[in-house]
CSV table of C-alpha atoms in Angstrom, one decimal:
chain,number,residue,atom,x,y,z
A,69,MET,CA,0.1,0.0,0.1
A,70,LEU,CA,2.9,2.7,1.1
A,71,GLN,CA,4.3,1.8,-2.6
A,72,GLU,CA,1.4,3.6,-3.8
A,73,TYR,CA,2.4,6.9,-2.3
A,74,HIS,CA,5.3,8.9,-4.1
A,75,SER,CA,4.5,12.6,-3.9
A,76,LEU,CA,2.6,12.8,-0.7
A,77,PRO,CA,5.7,11.9,1.4
A,78,ILE,CA,7.6,14.8,-0.2
A,79,LEU,CA,5.0,17.3,1.0
A,80,ILE,CA,5.2,15.5,4.4
A,81,PHE,CA,8.9,15.7,4.4
A,82,TYR,CA,8.8,19.5,3.4
A,83,LEU,CA,6.6,20.2,6.2
A,84,SER,CA,8.4,18.1,8.8
A,85,LEU,CA,11.6,19.9,7.6
A,86,ALA,CA,10.1,23.6,7.9
A,87,SER,CA,9.0,22.4,11.5
A,88,ALA,CA,12.5,21.1,12.3
A,89,LEU,CA,14.3,24.1,11.1
A,90,ALA,CA,12.0,26.4,13.1
A,91,GLY,CA,12.2,24.4,16.0
A,92,HIS,CA,16.2,24.3,15.9
A,93,ALA,CA,16.0,28.1,15.6
A,94,CYS,CA,14.0,28.6,18.6
A,95,LEU,CA,16.0,26.2,20.6
A,96,THR,CA,19.1,28.1,20.0
A,97,ILE,CA,17.4,31.3,21.0
A,98,TYR,CA,16.0,29.6,24.1
A,99,ASN,CA,19.5,28.4,25.2
A,100,ARG,CA,21.2,31.6,24.7
A,101,TYR,CA,18.6,33.4,26.5
A,102,GLN,CA,19.3,31.4,29.4
A,103,THR,CA,22.9,32.6,29.5
A,104,CYS,CA,21.8,36.3,28.9
A,105,LYS,CA,18.7,36.7,31.1
A,106,SER,CA,20.6,37.0,34.3
A,107,ASN,CA,22.6,40.0,33.1
A,108,VAL,CA,21.1,43.1,34.1
A,109,GLN,CA,23.1,45.2,31.2
A,110,TRP,CA,21.5,42.8,28.7
A,111,GLN,CA,18.0,43.2,30.3
A,112,SER,CA,18.2,47.0,30.1
A,113,LYS,CA,19.6,47.3,26.6
A,114,HIS,CA,18.4,44.3,24.5
A,115,SER,CA,15.4,42.5,26.1
A,116,HIS,CA,12.9,44.7,24.2
A,117,LYS,CA,14.5,43.8,21.0
A,118,LEU,CA,14.1,40.1,21.6
A,119,VAL,CA,10.4,40.7,22.2
A,120,LEU,CA,10.1,42.7,19.1
A,121,PHE,CA,11.8,40.2,16.8
A,122,ILE,CA,9.9,37.3,18.3
A,123,LEU,CA,6.6,39.2,17.6
A,124,LEU,CA,7.6,39.9,14.1
A,125,ALA,CA,8.6,36.1,13.6
A,126,CYS,CA,5.0,35.2,14.7
A,127,ALA,CA,3.4,37.9,12.6
A,128,SER,CA,5.5,36.7,9.2
A,129,LEU,CA,4.5,33.2,10.0
A,130,ALA,CA,1.0,33.9,10.4
A,131,SER,CA,0.6,36.1,7.5
A,132,THR,CA,2.7,34.0,5.1
A,133,TRP,CA,1.5,30.5,5.8
A,134,PHE,CA,-2.3,31.5,6.1
A,135,TYR,CA,-1.8,32.2,2.4
A,136,MET,CA,0.4,29.3,1.7
A,137,PHE,CA,-2.2,26.9,3.0
A,138,ALA,CA,-4.8,28.8,0.9
A,139,PHE,CA,-2.5,28.3,-2.1
A,140,PHE,CA,-2.4,24.5,-1.4
A,141,ALA,CA,-6.3,24.4,-1.2
A,142,HIS,CA,-6.4,26.7,-4.6
A,143,SER,CA,-4.0,24.4,-6.2
A,144,TYR,CA,-6.1,21.4,-5.3
A,145,ARG,CA,-9.4,22.9,-6.4
A,146,SER,CA,-7.8,23.9,-9.8
A,147,TRP,CA,-6.6,20.3,-10.3
A,148,ARG,CA,-9.7,18.8,-9.5
A,149,GLY,CA,-11.6,21.0,-11.9
A,150,GLN,CA,-9.4,19.9,-14.8
A,151,CYS,CA,-10.2,16.1,-13.9
A,152,THR,CA,-12.2,14.0,-16.4
A,153,LEU,CA,-15.5,12.4,-15.2
A,154,ALA,CA,-13.8,9.1,-15.1
A,155,GLN,CA,-11.0,10.8,-12.8
A,156,LEU,CA,-13.5,12.3,-10.7
A,157,HIS,CA,-15.5,9.1,-10.1
A,158,ASP,CA,-12.3,7.3,-9.0
A,159,LEU,CA,-11.4,10.5,-6.7
A,160,GLU,CA,-14.7,10.2,-5.2
A,161,ARG,CA,-13.9,6.6,-3.9
A,162,ALA,CA,-10.4,7.4,-3.0
A,163,SER,CA,-9.1,8.0,0.8
A,164,LEU,CA,-8.1,11.3,1.8
A,165,PRO,CA,-4.4,10.6,1.6
A,166,MET,CA,-4.7,9.1,-1.8
A,167,LYS,CA,-6.6,12.3,-3.1
A,168,GLY,CA,-3.6,14.3,-1.9
A,169,GLU,CA,-1.2,11.8,-3.4
A,170,LEU,CA,-3.2,12.0,-6.9
A,171,TRP,CA,-3.2,15.7,-6.8
A,172,LEU,CA,0.6,16.2,-6.0
A,173,ARG,CA,1.5,13.6,-8.7
A,174,ASP,CA,0.0,16.1,-11.4
A,175,THR,CA,1.2,19.4,-9.7
A,176,LYS,CA,4.7,20.8,-9.5
A,177,LEU,CA,3.8,23.0,-6.5
A,178,PHE,CA,7.2,24.9,-6.2
A,179,LYS,CA,7.1,25.6,-10.0
A,180,GLN,CA,3.3,26.4,-10.0
A,181,ALA,CA,3.7,29.0,-7.2
A,182,TRP,CA,6.7,30.8,-8.7
A,183,GLU,CA,5.4,31.0,-12.3
A,184,THR,CA,2.3,32.4,-10.8
A,185,VAL,CA,4.1,35.1,-8.8
A,186,SER,CA,5.9,35.9,-12.2
A,187,GLU,CA,2.9,36.2,-14.5
A,188,THR,CA,2.3,39.8,-14.6
A,189,PRO,CA,4.6,43.0,-13.9
A,190,GLU,CA,2.7,43.7,-10.7
A,191,ARG,CA,3.1,40.3,-9.4
A,192,HIS,CA,6.8,40.2,-10.4
A,193,TRP,CA,7.5,43.3,-8.6
A,194,TRP,CA,6.6,41.7,-5.3
A,195,SER,CA,8.4,38.5,-6.1
A,196,GLY,CA,11.5,40.6,-7.0
A,197,GLN,CA,11.6,42.4,-3.8
A,198,ILE,CA,11.8,39.0,-1.8
A,199,PHE,CA,14.6,38.1,-4.2
A,200,LEU,CA,16.4,41.1,-3.3
A,201,PHE,CA,15.7,41.1,0.5
A,202,THR,CA,17.3,37.5,0.3
A,203,ILE,CA,20.2,38.5,-1.6
A,204,ALA,CA,21.2,41.2,0.9
A,205,TRP,CA,20.5,39.1,3.9
A,206,SER,CA,22.7,36.3,2.5
A,207,ILE,CA,25.8,38.7,3.2
A,208,PHE,CA,24.6,39.9,6.5
A,209,LEU,CA,23.8,36.1,7.5
A,210,GLY,CA,27.5,35.2,6.9
A,211,VAL,CA,29.0,38.3,8.8
A,212,MET,CA,26.8,38.0,11.8
A,213,GLY,CA,27.1,34.3,12.0
A,214,ARG,CA,30.9,34.4,12.1
A,215,ARG,CA,31.0,37.3,14.6
A,216,PHE,CA,28.5,36.0,17.2
A,217,ASN,CA,29.5,32.4,16.8
A,218,ILE,CA,26.3,31.1,15.5
A,219,PRO,CA,26.7,27.4,14.2
A,220,ARG,CA,25.1,26.0,11.0
A,221,VAL,CA,23.8,29.7,10.0
A,222,TRP,CA,23.0,28.0,6.5
A,223,THR,CA,20.0,26.5,8.3
A,224,TYR,CA,18.6,30.0,8.7
A,225,MET,CA,18.8,30.6,4.8
A,226,LEU,CA,17.1,27.1,4.3
A,227,LEU,CA,14.4,28.0,6.9
A,228,GLY,CA,13.7,31.0,4.8
A,229,GLN,CA,13.5,29.4,1.6
A,230,VAL,CA,11.1,26.6,2.9
A,231,VAL,CA,9.0,28.7,5.5
A,232,ALA,CA,9.3,32.6,4.7
A,233,ILE,CA,12.3,34.8,4.4
A,234,SER,CA,11.1,37.4,7.0
A,235,PHE,CA,10.3,34.5,9.4
A,236,ALA,CA,13.8,33.3,9.3
A,237,GLN,CA,15.2,36.9,9.3
A,238,SER,CA,13.2,37.6,12.5
A,239,LEU,CA,14.6,34.4,14.3
A,240,PHE,CA,18.0,35.1,13.1
A,241,ALA,CA,17.9,38.7,14.5
A,242,ALA,CA,16.7,37.2,17.9
A,243,THR,CA,19.4,34.9,17.8
A,244,VAL,CA,22.1,37.5,17.3
A,245,VAL,CA,20.3,39.7,20.1
A,246,VAL,CA,20.8,36.8,22.7
A,247,SER,CA,24.4,36.2,21.4
A,248,LEU,CA,27.8,37.3,22.6
A,249,PRO,CA,30.3,38.4,20.2
A,250,ARG,CA,33.0,35.6,19.8
A,251,GLN,CA,35.6,37.9,21.4
A,252,SER,CA,33.3,38.5,24.4
A,253,GLN,CA,33.1,34.8,25.1
A,254,SER,CA,37.0,34.5,26.0
A,255,THR,CA,38.1,38.1,27.2
A,256,SER,CA,36.8,40.3,29.6
A,257,ARG,CA,36.1,44.1,28.7
A,258,THR,CA,36.0,47.1,30.7
A,259,GLY,CA,34.6,49.9,28.5
A,260,ASP,CA,33.0,50.8,25.4
A,261,ASP,CA,36.3,51.1,23.3
A,262,SER,CA,37.3,47.3,24.2
A,263,ARG,CA,34.0,46.2,22.6
A,264,ALA,CA,35.6,46.6,19.1
A,265,ASN,CA,38.8,45.2,19.8
A,266,GLY,CA,37.8,41.9,18.8
A,267,THR,CA,38.6,40.4,15.4
A,268,LEU,CA,36.4,39.0,12.5
A,269,TRP,CA,37.3,36.5,10.0
A,270,VAL,CA,36.6,37.8,6.5
A,271,PRO,CA,36.5,35.6,3.4
A,272,PRO,CA,37.7,36.2,-0.2
A,273,ALA,CA,35.5,39.0,-1.7
A,274,LEU,CA,35.2,36.8,-4.8
A,275,LEU,CA,33.7,33.9,-2.8
A,276,GLU,CA,31.5,36.2,-0.8
A,277,LEU,CA,30.4,38.6,-3.2
A,278,GLY,CA,30.4,36.5,-6.4
A,279,PRO,CA,27.3,34.3,-5.7
A,280,VAL,CA,25.4,37.6,-4.6
A,281,LEU,CA,26.1,39.2,-8.1
A,282,ILE,CA,25.2,36.1,-10.1
A,283,SER,CA,22.0,36.0,-8.1
A,284,LEU,CA,21.1,39.5,-8.8
A,285,LEU,CA,21.5,38.6,-12.7
A,286,SER,CA,19.4,35.5,-12.1
A,287,ALA,CA,16.5,37.4,-10.2
A,288,ALA,CA,16.4,40.0,-13.2
A,289,VAL,CA,16.1,37.1,-15.6
A,290,VAL,CA,13.4,34.9,-13.9
A,291,PRO,CA,10.3,36.6,-15.3
A,292,LEU,CA,11.6,36.4,-18.8
A,293,VAL,CA,11.8,32.7,-18.8
A,294,ALA,CA,8.6,31.9,-17.1
A,295,HIS,CA,6.7,29.0,-18.6
A,296,THR,CA,9.9,28.0,-20.5
A,297,SER,CA,12.0,25.0,-20.0
A,298,TYR,CA,14.8,27.4,-18.7
A,299,PHE,CA,12.4,28.6,-15.5
A,300,MET,CA,13.5,26.1,-13.0
A,301,PRO,CA,17.2,26.0,-13.7
A,302,VAL,CA,17.3,29.9,-13.7
A,303,LEU,CA,15.1,30.1,-10.5
A,304,LEU,CA,17.5,27.5,-8.8
A,305,ILE,CA,20.6,29.4,-9.3
A,306,PRO,CA,20.0,32.0,-6.6
A,307,HIS,CA,18.2,29.5,-4.4
A,308,LEU,CA,21.5,27.5,-4.3
A,309,LEU,CA,24.2,30.1,-4.4
A,310,LEU,CA,22.7,32.4,-1.4
A,311,PHE,CA,23.8,29.6,0.9
A,312,VAL,CA,27.5,30.3,0.1
A,313,PRO,CA,28.0,33.7,1.9
A,314,GLY,CA,26.6,31.9,5.1
A,315,ALA,CA,28.5,28.8,4.8
A,316,LEU,CA,31.9,30.4,4.3
A,317,SER,CA,34.4,29.7,7.3
A,318,PRO,CA,38.1,29.3,7.8
A,319,GLY,CA,37.8,25.6,8.4
A,320,MET,CA,36.3,24.9,4.9
A,321,LEU,CA,38.9,26.9,2.9
A,322,PRO,CA,42.5,26.2,2.3
A,323,ARG,CA,45.1,28.1,4.5
A,324,GLY,CA,45.5,31.7,3.4
A,325,TRP,CA,42.1,32.2,2.0
A,326,GLY,CA,40.4,35.0,4.0
A,327,LYS,CA,42.1,36.8,6.9
A,328,SER,CA,41.2,38.0,10.5
A,329,GLN,CA,40.6,41.7,10.7
A,330,PRO,CA,39.9,43.9,13.6
A,331,VAL,CA,36.2,44.4,14.0
A,332,ALA,CA,36.5,48.3,13.1
A,333,VAL,CA,38.4,47.3,9.9
A,334,ALA,CA,35.8,44.7,9.0
A,335,ALA,CA,32.9,47.0,9.9
A,336,ARG,CA,34.2,49.6,7.5
A,337,ARG,CA,34.6,47.1,4.9
A,338,TYR,CA,31.1,45.8,5.4
A,339,ALA,CA,29.8,49.2,5.5
A,340,ARG,CA,31.0,49.8,2.0
A,341,VAL,CA,29.6,46.4,0.8
A,342,PHE,CA,26.1,47.1,2.2
A,343,LYS,CA,26.3,50.8,0.7
A,344,TRP,CA,27.0,49.6,-2.7
A,345,LEU,CA,24.6,46.6,-2.4
A,346,PHE,CA,21.8,49.1,-1.1
A,347,ALA,CA,22.5,51.3,-4.1
A,348,ILE,CA,22.2,48.3,-6.5
A,349,LEU,CA,19.1,47.3,-5.0
A,350,VAL,CA,17.6,50.9,-5.1
A,351,VAL,CA,18.4,51.1,-9.0
A,352,LEU,CA,16.8,47.5,-9.6
A,353,VAL,CA,13.7,48.4,-7.6
A,354,ALA,CA,13.4,51.9,-9.4
A,355,GLN,CA,13.7,50.1,-12.7
A,356,SER,CA,10.9,47.6,-12.0
A,357,THR,CA,8.6,50.2,-10.6
A,358,TYR,CA,9.4,52.5,-13.7
A,359,ALA,CA,8.5,49.6,-16.0
A,360,LEU,CA,5.2,49.3,-14.3
A,361,THR,CA,4.5,53.0,-14.7
A,362,ALA,CA,5.5,53.1,-18.4
A,363,THR,CA,3.4,49.9,-19.4
A,364,VAL,CA,0.1,50.3,-17.8
A,365,GLU,CA,-1.9,53.5,-17.0
A,366,GLY,CA,-3.6,53.8,-13.5
A,367,SER,CA,-2.6,54.0,-9.9
A,368,LEU,CA,0.7,52.2,-9.1
A,369,TRP,CA,0.2,51.6,-5.6
A,370,ARG,CA,-3.5,50.7,-6.3
A,371,ARG,CA,-2.3,48.1,-8.8
A,372,LEU,CA,0.3,46.6,-6.6
A,373,LEU,CA,-2.2,46.3,-3.5
A,374,SER,CA,-4.6,44.8,-6.0
A,375,ALA,CA,-1.9,42.2,-7.1
A,376,MET,CA,-1.7,41.2,-3.5
A,377,SER,CA,-5.0,39.6,-3.4
A,378,GLU,CA,-5.3,38.2,-6.8
A,379,HIS,CA,-3.9,34.7,-6.1
A,380,PRO,CA,-2.9,33.0,-2.7
A,381,ALA,CA,0.6,32.7,-3.7
A,382,VAL,CA,1.2,36.2,-4.7
A,383,SER,CA,-0.4,37.2,-1.1
A,384,SER,CA,2.1,34.9,0.6
A,385,VAL,CA,5.1,36.3,-1.1
A,386,SER,CA,3.8,40.0,-0.8
A,387,TRP,CA,3.2,39.7,2.9
A,388,ASP,CA,6.6,38.2,3.2
A,389,VAL,CA,8.0,41.5,1.4
A,390,VAL,CA,6.0,43.6,4.0
A,391,CYS,CA,7.5,41.7,7.0
A,392,CYS,CA,10.9,41.7,5.6
A,393,PHE,CA,10.6,45.4,5.3
A,394,LEU,CA,9.4,45.6,9.0
A,395,VAL,CA,12.4,43.4,10.1
A,396,VAL,CA,14.9,45.4,8.3
A,397,VAL,CA,13.7,48.7,9.6
A,398,SER,CA,13.5,47.6,13.1
A,399,TRP,CA,17.1,45.9,13.0
A,400,THR,CA,18.5,49.2,11.5
A,401,ALA,CA,16.6,51.5,13.8
A,402,ALA,CA,17.8,49.4,17.0
A,403,HIS,CA,21.3,49.9,15.9
A,404,SER,CA,21.1,53.5,14.3
A,405,GLY,CA,22.2,52.1,11.0
A,406,ASP,CA,26.0,51.6,12.3
A,407,VAL,CA,27.6,48.6,11.0
A,408,GLN,CA,30.3,48.6,13.8
A,409,GLU,CA,27.3,48.8,16.3
A,410,MET,CA,25.8,45.8,14.8
A,411,LEU,CA,28.9,43.8,15.1
A,412,VAL,CA,29.3,44.5,18.8
A,413,ALA,CA,25.4,44.6,19.2
A,414,CYS,CA,25.1,42.4,22.4
A,415,ASP,CA,28.2,43.8,24.4
């Protein structure tokens, strides 16, 4: 009997993986919070940040996955509506798990969702934003993971890709809030100046920034190849490459690749990186926004807001974008937009 099920176990594995990754992130936050909660200075300076990012994580999960389950239901109804009378007759006699199996055999959910959110300029505007947020976050993930000694930061990228980017961003931000910089774990400090005296390992620029640039190009090409044989390969390029910045570490590279720099020096380097990246993202957003205004008449924001409710897949992605924006604004405001302050965030 079990041999009859091929596609349903994949969906079950997907949902189980999402739960396991979220559980792992929450457990990391809990364990590190146990170390911080007795620190009066941490309580006064950072406890409210932890509450904020936990609330943002809850809001992200609720808003994106309400529509994700709605997308599953919409996909099933669409598939059922295309069945022949003979297939419908067999479907009526099938068990609930077998109905799910038959639906998933004929439906490629991942491809269907991404083609749906790339079909029109308005929909692509929303899906393009989530690509851009993810690309910028991949650099941040690697930097903060190395600085705050957070193991397996690639799991946060995977969590973002299987659940929601904003959900993973919120949990990672909460993890950083309850973490001590690597230097803090082995040395004592007696003043604000000493907080920036640690070092940060910086990987080769080509390995760290190359995947980001390739992903930017891939993100721009995605809507052009929708509903073609090139769609999935082009879509998977950024999904895979964006694991690289977070996975880079001294142990995985040959000796001499990368170097340790004082936090102040590394902060200036990454400040330049993020400024250039921000400028590129602004140009790309401006270009996609201009393309919308140039092709169709009517209120731009009304069309974008209308697109949010056109399809459950679009709703899920667009609310992910909204939550990403809230997370980024909250994190930046909490650290006054200062990269060095972020790198010593929990001292």
